[in-house]
Coordinates of C-alpha atoms in Angstrom, one line a residue:
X1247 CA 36.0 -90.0 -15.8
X1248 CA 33.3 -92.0 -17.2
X1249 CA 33.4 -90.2 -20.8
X1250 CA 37.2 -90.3 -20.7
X1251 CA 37.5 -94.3 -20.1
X1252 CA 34.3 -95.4 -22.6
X1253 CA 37.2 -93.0 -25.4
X1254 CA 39.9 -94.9 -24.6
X1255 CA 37.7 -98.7 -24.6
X1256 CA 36.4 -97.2 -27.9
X1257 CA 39.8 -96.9 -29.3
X1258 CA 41.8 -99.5 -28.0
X1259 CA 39.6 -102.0 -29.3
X1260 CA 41.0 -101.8 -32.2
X1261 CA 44.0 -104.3 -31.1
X1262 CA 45.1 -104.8 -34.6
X1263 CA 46.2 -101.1 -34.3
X1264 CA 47.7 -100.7 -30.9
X1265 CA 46.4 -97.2 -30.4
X1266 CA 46.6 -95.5 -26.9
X1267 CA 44.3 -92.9 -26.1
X1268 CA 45.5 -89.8 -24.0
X1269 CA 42.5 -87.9 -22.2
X1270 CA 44.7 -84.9 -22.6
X1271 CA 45.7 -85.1 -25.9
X1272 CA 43.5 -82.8 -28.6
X1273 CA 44.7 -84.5 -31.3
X1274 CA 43.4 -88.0 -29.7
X1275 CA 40.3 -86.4 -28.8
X1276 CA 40.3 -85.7 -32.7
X1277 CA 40.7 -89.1 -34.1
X1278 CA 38.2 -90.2 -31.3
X1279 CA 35.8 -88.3 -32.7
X1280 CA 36.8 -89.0 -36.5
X1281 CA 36.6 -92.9 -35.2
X1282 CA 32.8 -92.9 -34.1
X1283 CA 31.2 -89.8 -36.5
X1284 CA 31.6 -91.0 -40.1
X1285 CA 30.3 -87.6 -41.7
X1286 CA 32.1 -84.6 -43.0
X1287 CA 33.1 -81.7 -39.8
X1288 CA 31.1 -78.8 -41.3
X1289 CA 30.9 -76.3 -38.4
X1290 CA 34.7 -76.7 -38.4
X1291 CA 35.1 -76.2 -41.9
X1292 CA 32.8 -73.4 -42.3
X1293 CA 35.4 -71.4 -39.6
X1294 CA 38.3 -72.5 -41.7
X1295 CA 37.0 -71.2 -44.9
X1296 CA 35.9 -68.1 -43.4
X1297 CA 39.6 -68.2 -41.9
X1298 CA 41.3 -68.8 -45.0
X1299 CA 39.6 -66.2 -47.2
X1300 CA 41.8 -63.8 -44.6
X1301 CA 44.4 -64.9 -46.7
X1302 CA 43.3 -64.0 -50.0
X1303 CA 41.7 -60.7 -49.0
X1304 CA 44.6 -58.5 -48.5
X1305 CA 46.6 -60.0 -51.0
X1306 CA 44.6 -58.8 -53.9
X1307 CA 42.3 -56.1 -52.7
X1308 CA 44.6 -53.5 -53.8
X1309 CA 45.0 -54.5 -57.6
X1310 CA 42.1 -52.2 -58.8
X1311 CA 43.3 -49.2 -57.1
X1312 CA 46.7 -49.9 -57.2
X1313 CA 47.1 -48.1 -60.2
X1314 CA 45.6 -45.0 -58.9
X1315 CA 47.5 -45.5 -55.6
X1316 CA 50.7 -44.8 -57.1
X1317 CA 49.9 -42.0 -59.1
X1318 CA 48.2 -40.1 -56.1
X1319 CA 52.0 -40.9 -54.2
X1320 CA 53.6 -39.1 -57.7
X1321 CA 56.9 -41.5 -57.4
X1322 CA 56.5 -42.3 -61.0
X1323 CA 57.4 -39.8 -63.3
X1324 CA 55.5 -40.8 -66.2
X1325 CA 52.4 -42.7 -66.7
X1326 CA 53.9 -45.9 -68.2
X1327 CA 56.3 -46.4 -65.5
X1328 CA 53.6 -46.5 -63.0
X1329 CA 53.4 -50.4 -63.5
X1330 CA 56.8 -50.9 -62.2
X1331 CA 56.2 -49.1 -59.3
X1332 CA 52.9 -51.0 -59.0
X1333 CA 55.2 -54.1 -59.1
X1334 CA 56.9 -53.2 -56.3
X1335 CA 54.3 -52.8 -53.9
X1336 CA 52.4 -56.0 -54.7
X1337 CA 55.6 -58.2 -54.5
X1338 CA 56.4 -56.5 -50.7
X1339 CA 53.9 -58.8 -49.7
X1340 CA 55.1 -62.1 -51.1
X1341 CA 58.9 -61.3 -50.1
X1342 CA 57.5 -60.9 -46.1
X1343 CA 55.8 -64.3 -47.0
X1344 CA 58.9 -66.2 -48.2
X1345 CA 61.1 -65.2 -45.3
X1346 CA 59.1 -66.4 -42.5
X1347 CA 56.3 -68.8 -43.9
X1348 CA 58.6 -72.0 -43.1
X1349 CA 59.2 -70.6 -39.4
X1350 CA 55.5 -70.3 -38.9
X1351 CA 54.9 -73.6 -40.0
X1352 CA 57.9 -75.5 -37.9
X1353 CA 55.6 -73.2 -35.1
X1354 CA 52.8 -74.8 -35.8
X1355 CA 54.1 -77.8 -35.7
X1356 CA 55.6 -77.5 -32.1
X1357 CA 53.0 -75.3 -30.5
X1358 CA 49.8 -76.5 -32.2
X1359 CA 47.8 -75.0 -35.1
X1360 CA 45.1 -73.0 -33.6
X1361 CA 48.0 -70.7 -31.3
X1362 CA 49.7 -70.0 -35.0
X1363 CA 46.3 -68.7 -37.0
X1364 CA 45.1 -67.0 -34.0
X1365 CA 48.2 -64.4 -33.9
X1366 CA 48.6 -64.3 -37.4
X1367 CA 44.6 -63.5 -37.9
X1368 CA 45.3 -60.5 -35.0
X1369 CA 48.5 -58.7 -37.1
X1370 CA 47.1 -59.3 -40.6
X1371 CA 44.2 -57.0 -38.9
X1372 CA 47.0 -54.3 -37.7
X1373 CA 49.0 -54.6 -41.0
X1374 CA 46.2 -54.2 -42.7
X1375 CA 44.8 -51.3 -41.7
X1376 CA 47.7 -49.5 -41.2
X1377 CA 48.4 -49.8 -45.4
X1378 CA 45.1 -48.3 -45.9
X1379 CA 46.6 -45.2 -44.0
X1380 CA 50.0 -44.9 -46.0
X1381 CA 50.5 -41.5 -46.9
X1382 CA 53.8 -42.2 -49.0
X1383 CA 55.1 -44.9 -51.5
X1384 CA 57.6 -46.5 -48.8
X1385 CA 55.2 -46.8 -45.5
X1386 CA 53.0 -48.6 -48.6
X1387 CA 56.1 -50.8 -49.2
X1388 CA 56.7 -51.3 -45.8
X1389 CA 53.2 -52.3 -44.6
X1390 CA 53.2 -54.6 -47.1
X1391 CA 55.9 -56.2 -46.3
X1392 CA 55.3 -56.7 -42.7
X1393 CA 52.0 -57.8 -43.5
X1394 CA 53.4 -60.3 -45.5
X1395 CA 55.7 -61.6 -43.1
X1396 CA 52.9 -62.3 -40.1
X1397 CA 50.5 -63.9 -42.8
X1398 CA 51.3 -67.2 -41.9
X1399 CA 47.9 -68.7 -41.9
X1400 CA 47.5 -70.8 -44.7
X1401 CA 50.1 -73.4 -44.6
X1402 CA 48.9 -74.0 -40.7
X1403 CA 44.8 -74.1 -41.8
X1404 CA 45.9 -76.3 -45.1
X1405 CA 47.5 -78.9 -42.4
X1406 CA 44.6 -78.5 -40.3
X1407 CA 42.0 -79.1 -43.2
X1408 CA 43.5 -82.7 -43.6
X1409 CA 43.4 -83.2 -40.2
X1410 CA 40.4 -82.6 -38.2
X1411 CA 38.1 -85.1 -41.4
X1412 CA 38.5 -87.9 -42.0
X1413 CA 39.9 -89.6 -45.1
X1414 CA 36.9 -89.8 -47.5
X1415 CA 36.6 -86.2 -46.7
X1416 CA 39.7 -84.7 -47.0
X1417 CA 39.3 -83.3 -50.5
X1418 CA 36.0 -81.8 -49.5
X1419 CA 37.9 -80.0 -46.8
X1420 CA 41.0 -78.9 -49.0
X1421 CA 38.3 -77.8 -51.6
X1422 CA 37.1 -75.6 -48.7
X1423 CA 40.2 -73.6 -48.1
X1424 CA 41.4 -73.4 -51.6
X1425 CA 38.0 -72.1 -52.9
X1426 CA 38.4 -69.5 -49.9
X1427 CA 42.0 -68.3 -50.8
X1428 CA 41.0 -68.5 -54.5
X1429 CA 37.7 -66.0 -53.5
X1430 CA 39.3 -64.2 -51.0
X1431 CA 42.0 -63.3 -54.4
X1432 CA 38.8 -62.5 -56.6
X1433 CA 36.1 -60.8 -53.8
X1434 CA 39.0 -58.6 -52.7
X1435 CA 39.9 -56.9 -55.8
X1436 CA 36.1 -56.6 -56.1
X1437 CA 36.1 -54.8 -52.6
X1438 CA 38.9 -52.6 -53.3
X1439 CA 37.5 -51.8 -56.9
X1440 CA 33.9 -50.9 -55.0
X1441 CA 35.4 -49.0 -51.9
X1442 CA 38.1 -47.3 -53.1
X1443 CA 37.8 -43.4 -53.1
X1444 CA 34.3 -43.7 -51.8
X1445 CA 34.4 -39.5 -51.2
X1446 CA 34.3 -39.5 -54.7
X1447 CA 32.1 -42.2 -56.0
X1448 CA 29.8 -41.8 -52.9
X1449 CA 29.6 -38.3 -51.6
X1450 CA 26.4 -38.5 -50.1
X1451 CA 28.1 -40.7 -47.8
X1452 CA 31.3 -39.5 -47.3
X1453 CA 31.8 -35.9 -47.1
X1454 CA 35.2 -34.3 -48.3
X1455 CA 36.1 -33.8 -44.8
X1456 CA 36.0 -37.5 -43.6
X1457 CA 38.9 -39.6 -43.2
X1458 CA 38.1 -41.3 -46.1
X1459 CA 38.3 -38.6 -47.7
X1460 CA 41.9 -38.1 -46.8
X1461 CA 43.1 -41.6 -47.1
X1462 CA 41.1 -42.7 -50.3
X1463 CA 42.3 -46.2 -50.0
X1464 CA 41.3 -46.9 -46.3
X1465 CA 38.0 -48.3 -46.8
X1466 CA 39.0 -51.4 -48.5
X1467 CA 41.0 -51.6 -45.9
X1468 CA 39.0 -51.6 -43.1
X1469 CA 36.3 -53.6 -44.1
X1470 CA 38.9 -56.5 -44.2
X1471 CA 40.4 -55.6 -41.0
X1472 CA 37.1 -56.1 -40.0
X1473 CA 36.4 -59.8 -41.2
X1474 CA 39.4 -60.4 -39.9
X1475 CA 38.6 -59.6 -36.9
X1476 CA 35.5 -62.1 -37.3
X1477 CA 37.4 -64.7 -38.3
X1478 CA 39.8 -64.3 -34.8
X1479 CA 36.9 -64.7 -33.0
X1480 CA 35.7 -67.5 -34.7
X1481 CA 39.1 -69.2 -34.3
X1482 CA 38.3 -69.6 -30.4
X1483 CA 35.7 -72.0 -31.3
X1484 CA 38.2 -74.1 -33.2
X1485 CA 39.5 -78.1 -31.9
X1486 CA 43.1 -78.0 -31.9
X1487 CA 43.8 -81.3 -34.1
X1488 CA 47.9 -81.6 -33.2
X1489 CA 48.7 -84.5 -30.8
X1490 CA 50.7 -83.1 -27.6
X1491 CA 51.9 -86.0 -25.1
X1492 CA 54.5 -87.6 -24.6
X1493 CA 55.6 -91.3 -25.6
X1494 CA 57.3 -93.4 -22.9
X1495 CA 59.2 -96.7 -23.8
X1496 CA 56.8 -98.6 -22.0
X1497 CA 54.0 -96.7 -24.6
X1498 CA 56.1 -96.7 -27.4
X1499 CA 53.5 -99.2 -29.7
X1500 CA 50.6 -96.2 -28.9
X1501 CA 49.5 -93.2 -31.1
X1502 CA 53.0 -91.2 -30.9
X1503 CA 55.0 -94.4 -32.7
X1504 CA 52.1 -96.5 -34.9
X1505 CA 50.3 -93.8 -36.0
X1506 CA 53.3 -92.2 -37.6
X1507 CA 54.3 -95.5 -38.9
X1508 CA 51.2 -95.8 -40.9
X1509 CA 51.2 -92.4 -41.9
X1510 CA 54.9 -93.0 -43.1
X1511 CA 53.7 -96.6 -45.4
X1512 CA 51.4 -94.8 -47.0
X1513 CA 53.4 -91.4 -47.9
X1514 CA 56.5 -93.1 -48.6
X1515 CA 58.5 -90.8 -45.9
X1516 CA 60.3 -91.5 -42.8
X1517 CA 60.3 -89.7 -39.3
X1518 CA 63.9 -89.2 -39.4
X1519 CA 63.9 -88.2 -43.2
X1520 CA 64.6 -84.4 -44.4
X1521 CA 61.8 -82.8 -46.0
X1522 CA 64.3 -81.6 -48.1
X1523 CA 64.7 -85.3 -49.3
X1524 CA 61.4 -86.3 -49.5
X1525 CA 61.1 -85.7 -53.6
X1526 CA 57.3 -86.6 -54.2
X1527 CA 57.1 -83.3 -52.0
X1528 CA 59.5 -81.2 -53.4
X1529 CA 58.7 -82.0 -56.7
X1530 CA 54.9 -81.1 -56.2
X1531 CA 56.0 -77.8 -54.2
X1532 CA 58.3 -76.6 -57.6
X1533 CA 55.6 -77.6 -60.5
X1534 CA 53.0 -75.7 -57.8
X1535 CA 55.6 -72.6 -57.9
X1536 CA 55.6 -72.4 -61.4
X1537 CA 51.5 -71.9 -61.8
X1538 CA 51.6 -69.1 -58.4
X1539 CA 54.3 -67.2 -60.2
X1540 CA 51.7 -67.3 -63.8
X1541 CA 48.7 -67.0 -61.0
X1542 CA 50.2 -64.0 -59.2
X1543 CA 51.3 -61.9 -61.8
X1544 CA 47.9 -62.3 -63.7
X1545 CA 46.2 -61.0 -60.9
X1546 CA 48.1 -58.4 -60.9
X1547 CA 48.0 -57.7 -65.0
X1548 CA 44.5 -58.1 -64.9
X1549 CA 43.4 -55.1 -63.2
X1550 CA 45.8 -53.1 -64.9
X1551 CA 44.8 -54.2 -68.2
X1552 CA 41.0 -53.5 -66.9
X1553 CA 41.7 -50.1 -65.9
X1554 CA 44.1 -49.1 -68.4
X1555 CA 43.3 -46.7 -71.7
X1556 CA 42.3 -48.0 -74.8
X1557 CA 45.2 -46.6 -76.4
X1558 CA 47.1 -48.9 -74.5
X1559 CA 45.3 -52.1 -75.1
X1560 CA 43.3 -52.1 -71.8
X1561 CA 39.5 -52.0 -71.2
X1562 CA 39.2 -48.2 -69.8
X1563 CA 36.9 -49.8 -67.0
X1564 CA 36.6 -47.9 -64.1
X1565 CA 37.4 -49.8 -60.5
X1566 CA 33.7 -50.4 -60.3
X1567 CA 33.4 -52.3 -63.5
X1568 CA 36.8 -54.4 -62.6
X1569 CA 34.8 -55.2 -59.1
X1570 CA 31.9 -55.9 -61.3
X1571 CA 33.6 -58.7 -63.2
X1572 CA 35.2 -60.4 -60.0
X1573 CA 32.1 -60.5 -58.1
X1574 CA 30.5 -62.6 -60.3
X1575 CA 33.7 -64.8 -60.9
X1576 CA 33.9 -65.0 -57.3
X1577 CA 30.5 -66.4 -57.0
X1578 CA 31.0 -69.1 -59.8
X1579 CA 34.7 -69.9 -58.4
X1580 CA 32.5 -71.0 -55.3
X1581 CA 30.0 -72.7 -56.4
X1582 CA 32.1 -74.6 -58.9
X1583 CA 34.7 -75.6 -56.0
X1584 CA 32.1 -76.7 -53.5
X1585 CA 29.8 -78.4 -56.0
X1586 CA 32.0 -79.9 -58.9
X1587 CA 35.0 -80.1 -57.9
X1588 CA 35.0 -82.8 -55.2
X1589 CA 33.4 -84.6 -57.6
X1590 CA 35.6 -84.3 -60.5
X1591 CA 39.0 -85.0 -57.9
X1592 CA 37.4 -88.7 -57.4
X1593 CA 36.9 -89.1 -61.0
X1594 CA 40.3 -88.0 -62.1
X1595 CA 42.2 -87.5 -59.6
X1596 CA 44.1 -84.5 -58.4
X1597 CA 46.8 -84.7 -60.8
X1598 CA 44.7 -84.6 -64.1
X1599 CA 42.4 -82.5 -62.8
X1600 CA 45.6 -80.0 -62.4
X1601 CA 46.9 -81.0 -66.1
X1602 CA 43.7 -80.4 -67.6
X1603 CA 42.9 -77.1 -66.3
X1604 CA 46.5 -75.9 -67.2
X1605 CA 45.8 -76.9 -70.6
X1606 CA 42.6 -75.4 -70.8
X1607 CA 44.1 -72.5 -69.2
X1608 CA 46.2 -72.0 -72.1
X1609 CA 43.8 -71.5 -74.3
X1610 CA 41.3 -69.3 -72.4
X1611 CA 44.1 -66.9 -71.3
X1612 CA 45.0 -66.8 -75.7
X1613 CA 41.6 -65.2 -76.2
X1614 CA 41.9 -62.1 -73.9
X1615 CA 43.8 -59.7 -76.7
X1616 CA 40.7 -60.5 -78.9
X1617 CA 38.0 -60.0 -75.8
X1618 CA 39.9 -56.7 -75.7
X1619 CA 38.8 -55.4 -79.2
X1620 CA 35.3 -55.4 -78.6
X1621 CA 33.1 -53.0 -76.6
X1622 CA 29.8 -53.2 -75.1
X1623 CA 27.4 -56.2 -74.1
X1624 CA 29.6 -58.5 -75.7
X1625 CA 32.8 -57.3 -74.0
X1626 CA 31.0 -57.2 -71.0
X1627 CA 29.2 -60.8 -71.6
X1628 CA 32.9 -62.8 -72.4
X1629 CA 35.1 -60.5 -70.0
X1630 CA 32.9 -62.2 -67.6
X1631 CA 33.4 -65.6 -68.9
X1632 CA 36.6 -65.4 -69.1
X1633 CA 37.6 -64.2 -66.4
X1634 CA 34.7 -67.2 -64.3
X1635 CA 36.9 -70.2 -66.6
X1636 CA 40.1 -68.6 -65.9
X1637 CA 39.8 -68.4 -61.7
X1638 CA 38.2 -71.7 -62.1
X1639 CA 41.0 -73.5 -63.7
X1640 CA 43.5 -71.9 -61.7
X1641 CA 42.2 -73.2 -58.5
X1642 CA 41.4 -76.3 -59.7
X1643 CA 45.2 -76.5 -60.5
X1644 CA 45.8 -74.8 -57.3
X1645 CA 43.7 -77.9 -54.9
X1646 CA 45.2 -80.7 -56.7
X1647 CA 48.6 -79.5 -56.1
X1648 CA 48.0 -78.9 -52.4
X1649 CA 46.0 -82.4 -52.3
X1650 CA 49.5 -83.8 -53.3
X1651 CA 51.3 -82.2 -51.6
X1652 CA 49.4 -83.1 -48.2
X1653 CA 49.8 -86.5 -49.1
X1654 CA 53.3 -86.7 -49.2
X1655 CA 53.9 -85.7 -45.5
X1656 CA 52.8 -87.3 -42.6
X1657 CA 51.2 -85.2 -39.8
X1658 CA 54.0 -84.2 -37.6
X1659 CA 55.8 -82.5 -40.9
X1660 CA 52.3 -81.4 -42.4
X1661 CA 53.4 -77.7 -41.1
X1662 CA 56.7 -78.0 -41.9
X1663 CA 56.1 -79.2 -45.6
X1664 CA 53.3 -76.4 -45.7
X1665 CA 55.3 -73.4 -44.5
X1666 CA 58.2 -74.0 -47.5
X1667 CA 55.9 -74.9 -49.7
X1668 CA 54.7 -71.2 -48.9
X1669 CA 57.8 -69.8 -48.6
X1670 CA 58.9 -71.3 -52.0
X1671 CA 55.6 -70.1 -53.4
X1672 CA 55.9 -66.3 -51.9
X1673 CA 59.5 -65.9 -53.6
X1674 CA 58.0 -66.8 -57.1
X1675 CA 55.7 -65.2 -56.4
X1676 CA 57.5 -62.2 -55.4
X1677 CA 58.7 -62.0 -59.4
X1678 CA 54.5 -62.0 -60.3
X1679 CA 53.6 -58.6 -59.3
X1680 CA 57.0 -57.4 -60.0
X1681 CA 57.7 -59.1 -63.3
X1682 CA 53.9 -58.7 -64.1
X1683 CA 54.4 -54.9 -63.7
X1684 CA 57.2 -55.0 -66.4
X1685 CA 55.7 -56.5 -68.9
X1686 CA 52.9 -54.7 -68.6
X1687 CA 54.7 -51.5 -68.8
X1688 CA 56.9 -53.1 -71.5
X1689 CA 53.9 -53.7 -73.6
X1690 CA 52.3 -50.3 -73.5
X1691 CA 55.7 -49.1 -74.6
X1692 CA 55.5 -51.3 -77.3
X1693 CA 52.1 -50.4 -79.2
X1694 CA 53.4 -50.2 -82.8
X1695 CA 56.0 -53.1 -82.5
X1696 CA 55.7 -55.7 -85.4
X1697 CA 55.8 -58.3 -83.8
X1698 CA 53.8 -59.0 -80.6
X1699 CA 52.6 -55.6 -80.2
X1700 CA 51.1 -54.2 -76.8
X1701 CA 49.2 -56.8 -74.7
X1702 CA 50.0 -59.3 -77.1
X1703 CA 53.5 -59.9 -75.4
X1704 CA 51.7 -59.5 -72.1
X1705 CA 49.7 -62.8 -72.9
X1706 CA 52.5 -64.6 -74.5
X1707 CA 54.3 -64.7 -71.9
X1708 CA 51.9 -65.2 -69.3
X1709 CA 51.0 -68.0 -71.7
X1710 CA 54.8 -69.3 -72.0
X1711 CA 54.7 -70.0 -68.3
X1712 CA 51.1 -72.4 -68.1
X1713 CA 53.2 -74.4 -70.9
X1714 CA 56.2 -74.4 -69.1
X1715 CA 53.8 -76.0 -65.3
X1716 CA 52.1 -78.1 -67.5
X1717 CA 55.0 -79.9 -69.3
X1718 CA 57.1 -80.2 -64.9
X1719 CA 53.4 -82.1 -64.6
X1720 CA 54.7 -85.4 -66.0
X1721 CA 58.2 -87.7 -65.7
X1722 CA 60.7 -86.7 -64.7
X1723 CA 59.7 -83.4 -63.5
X1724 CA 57.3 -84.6 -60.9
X1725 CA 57.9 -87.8 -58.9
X1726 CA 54.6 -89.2 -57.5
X1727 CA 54.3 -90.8 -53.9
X1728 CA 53.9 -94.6 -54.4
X1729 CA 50.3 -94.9 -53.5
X1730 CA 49.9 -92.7 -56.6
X1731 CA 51.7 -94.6 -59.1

């Protein structure tokens, strides 16, 4: 084939490398095309991000009606313990993602990364749904759990990310599917908040004898099993970027052995060592631990803090208002992360970037018990604020971890390294929701304690975990890959 031969002249011209081209290969076919077009892959990163906001959606969407959700299945006997029980239905989710995220990516790995997000994309849209029609505390539980456990999307799409740009561009694409996870956790509350009992806020729609009606919580639901279902489709359009041949002695200096060899100089890692070893990773994957458990169980506070009487501490805003306030943090978060933050990565890199915004962090997160006095425009005005800074830092913190963490692997353990990352990040984050639902209970049993009353505890100790991440950023906590140092 004409096409076929002028690829392989185009590549092995580059002697000093000693690269073989396989016709057959995808992933050759990849860094063909990477070779000879020197700009950024948009159409392919335009399907990722619309990919990888599957993997915020369902994670969050429930927070605003969560609340409400577990009153209407009347398993908690009085109102303050319905925070535990809250608790326990957002961590299902993480605990199906720990036990199954590292077998997903050692899957993506072997069989390729487009097989991996395409069946994942299908049973997040079954899961999914099937939540939305829980008609007891335990099928909620259970659904969530499941869900959790067949959402192994990201780790496979961060791994892809890296691999179908080029060098130069890899942030851009990494700021892509962070900024996409990071809206899908901020537009999904927004779409539960707006859909949730729509017989009730929209009866001129939905009549009392609709299934809406009888599932309240099914909307929300559906309209993500529906983008979902978008994003499947859009998958089939996606290059698979893995390289599948195999090397023979004879062809052992071609792209099976150098390329790996140069990936290896450059991430300090060899082929035959354990991931387990490699300590520039592991150390990234347990600082980036530390900021999803603060991340996960402020999500979930949030909300309840939102929707929660005044006599409590909270706002008393109803699930519109908390959709209200995550729409337009959701459209900042975007515009921030596709516009700013590639920009600021080169200037500081992705380390400072990630110290910085914990610190900052910090300091946003210490003003919420006073945004919480007022009423009105201004509450409305700084709520928003807020709430834009806060997601902002966090996923600023978020991308520079994953940058490092992607540059401490080479491609043939990219998966791998992704999947415990997730795993390790879906059992903290199992304690968020959980441990956030405590403490929040905790603190509206607390009201008239001397010290720390109410949300004030709630804050603390969200705040006592950002200082704990941002001290594991520096020696000896986190060990930097050489290229770094």
């Amino acid at each position: 084939m004409a096409d076929g031969n002028s690829n392989r002249e185009g590549l092995l011209s580059k002697t000093e490398k000693d690269i073989l081209y396989y016709e057959d290969c995808p992933g050759c076919r990849i860094d063909h095309r990477k070779e000879t077009n020197l700009g950024a892959p948009y159409k392919e990163l335009v399907y990722i991000w619309i990919v990888a906001l599957c993997a915020g959606l369902p994670i969050s969407s429930l927070y605003p009606y969560l609340y409400f959700l577990v009153r209407d299945f009347n398993v908690a006997k009085r109102a303050e313990d319905i925070g535990y029980y809250a608790g326990c239905v957002g961590s299902a989710y993480m605990l199906g993602r720990g036990l199954t995220a590292v077998l997903w990516g050692a899957l993506a790995d072997r069989y390729g990364r487009k097989p991996i997000i395409l069946f994942c994309c299908t049973t997040m849209i079954i899961f999914t749904t099937l939540f939305g029609l829980s008609t007891n505390f335990w099928m909620a539980v259970s659904m969530r759990l499941l869900l959790g456990a067949f959402s192994g999307i990201f780790g496979p799409v961060q791994a892809y990310a890296t691999e179908v740009c080029r060098k130069e561009h890899q942030t851009l694409a990494l700021s892509f599917t962070s900024s996409a996870w990071a809206i899908g956790m901020i537009i999904g509350p927004a779409i539960g908040g707006f859909l949730a009992q729509p017989a009730e806020k929209y009866p001129n729609v939905f009549t009392k004898d609709s299934i809406f009606a009888r599932f309240p919580y099914f909307l929300p639901c559906l309209c993500i099993s529906i983008w979902t279902t978008a994003a499947t489709i859009a998958c089939l359009w996606l290059p698979e970027t893995l390289h599948k041949h195999k090397t023979t002695n004879e062809e052992s200096h071609g792209t099976g052995i150098t390329e790996k060899t140069q990936e290896n100089d450059e991430t300090g890692s060899t082929e035959s060592e354990s991931l387990y070893r490699n300590r520039p990773l592991m150390s990234c994957i347990i600082v980036y631990c530390v900021f999803s458990l603060h991340n996960m169980a402020y999500d979930e506070i949030f909300s309840l803090w939102a929707v929660s009487p005044r006599k409590f501490g909270g706002l008393n805003y109803t699930t519109d208002n908390v959709g209200e306030v995550l729409s337009v943090t959701g459209l900042g978060l975007f515009l921030f992360q596709l516009a700013l933050f590639p920009k600021l990565e080169r200037t500081l890199g992705p380390l400072m970037v990630a110290r910085v915004s914990a610190a900052l962090s910090i300091v946003v997160l210490g003003s919420y018990p006073f945004i919480a006095k007022l009423s009105g425009a201004s509450l409305s005005l700084l709520i928003n604020i807020a709430s834009l800074l806060k997601s902002i830092l966090s996923t600023s913190i978020f991308t520079g971890f994953v940058i490092l963490q992607n540059t401490t692997v080479s491609q043939h353990q990219r998966g791998a390294a992704n999947g415990i990352s997730s795993t390790a990040m879906s059992l903290f984050k199992v304690f968020g929701p959980a441990g956030g639902g405590a403490i929040f209970s905790l603190g509206q049993k607390r009201m008239n304690a001397s010290f720390l009353p109410g949300t004030d505890l709630v804050f603390f100790i969200l705040n006592l975990i950002l200082v704990i991440g941002l001290i594991m950023t520096f020696k000896p906590f986190l060990v930097l890959p050489r290229w770094l140092k």
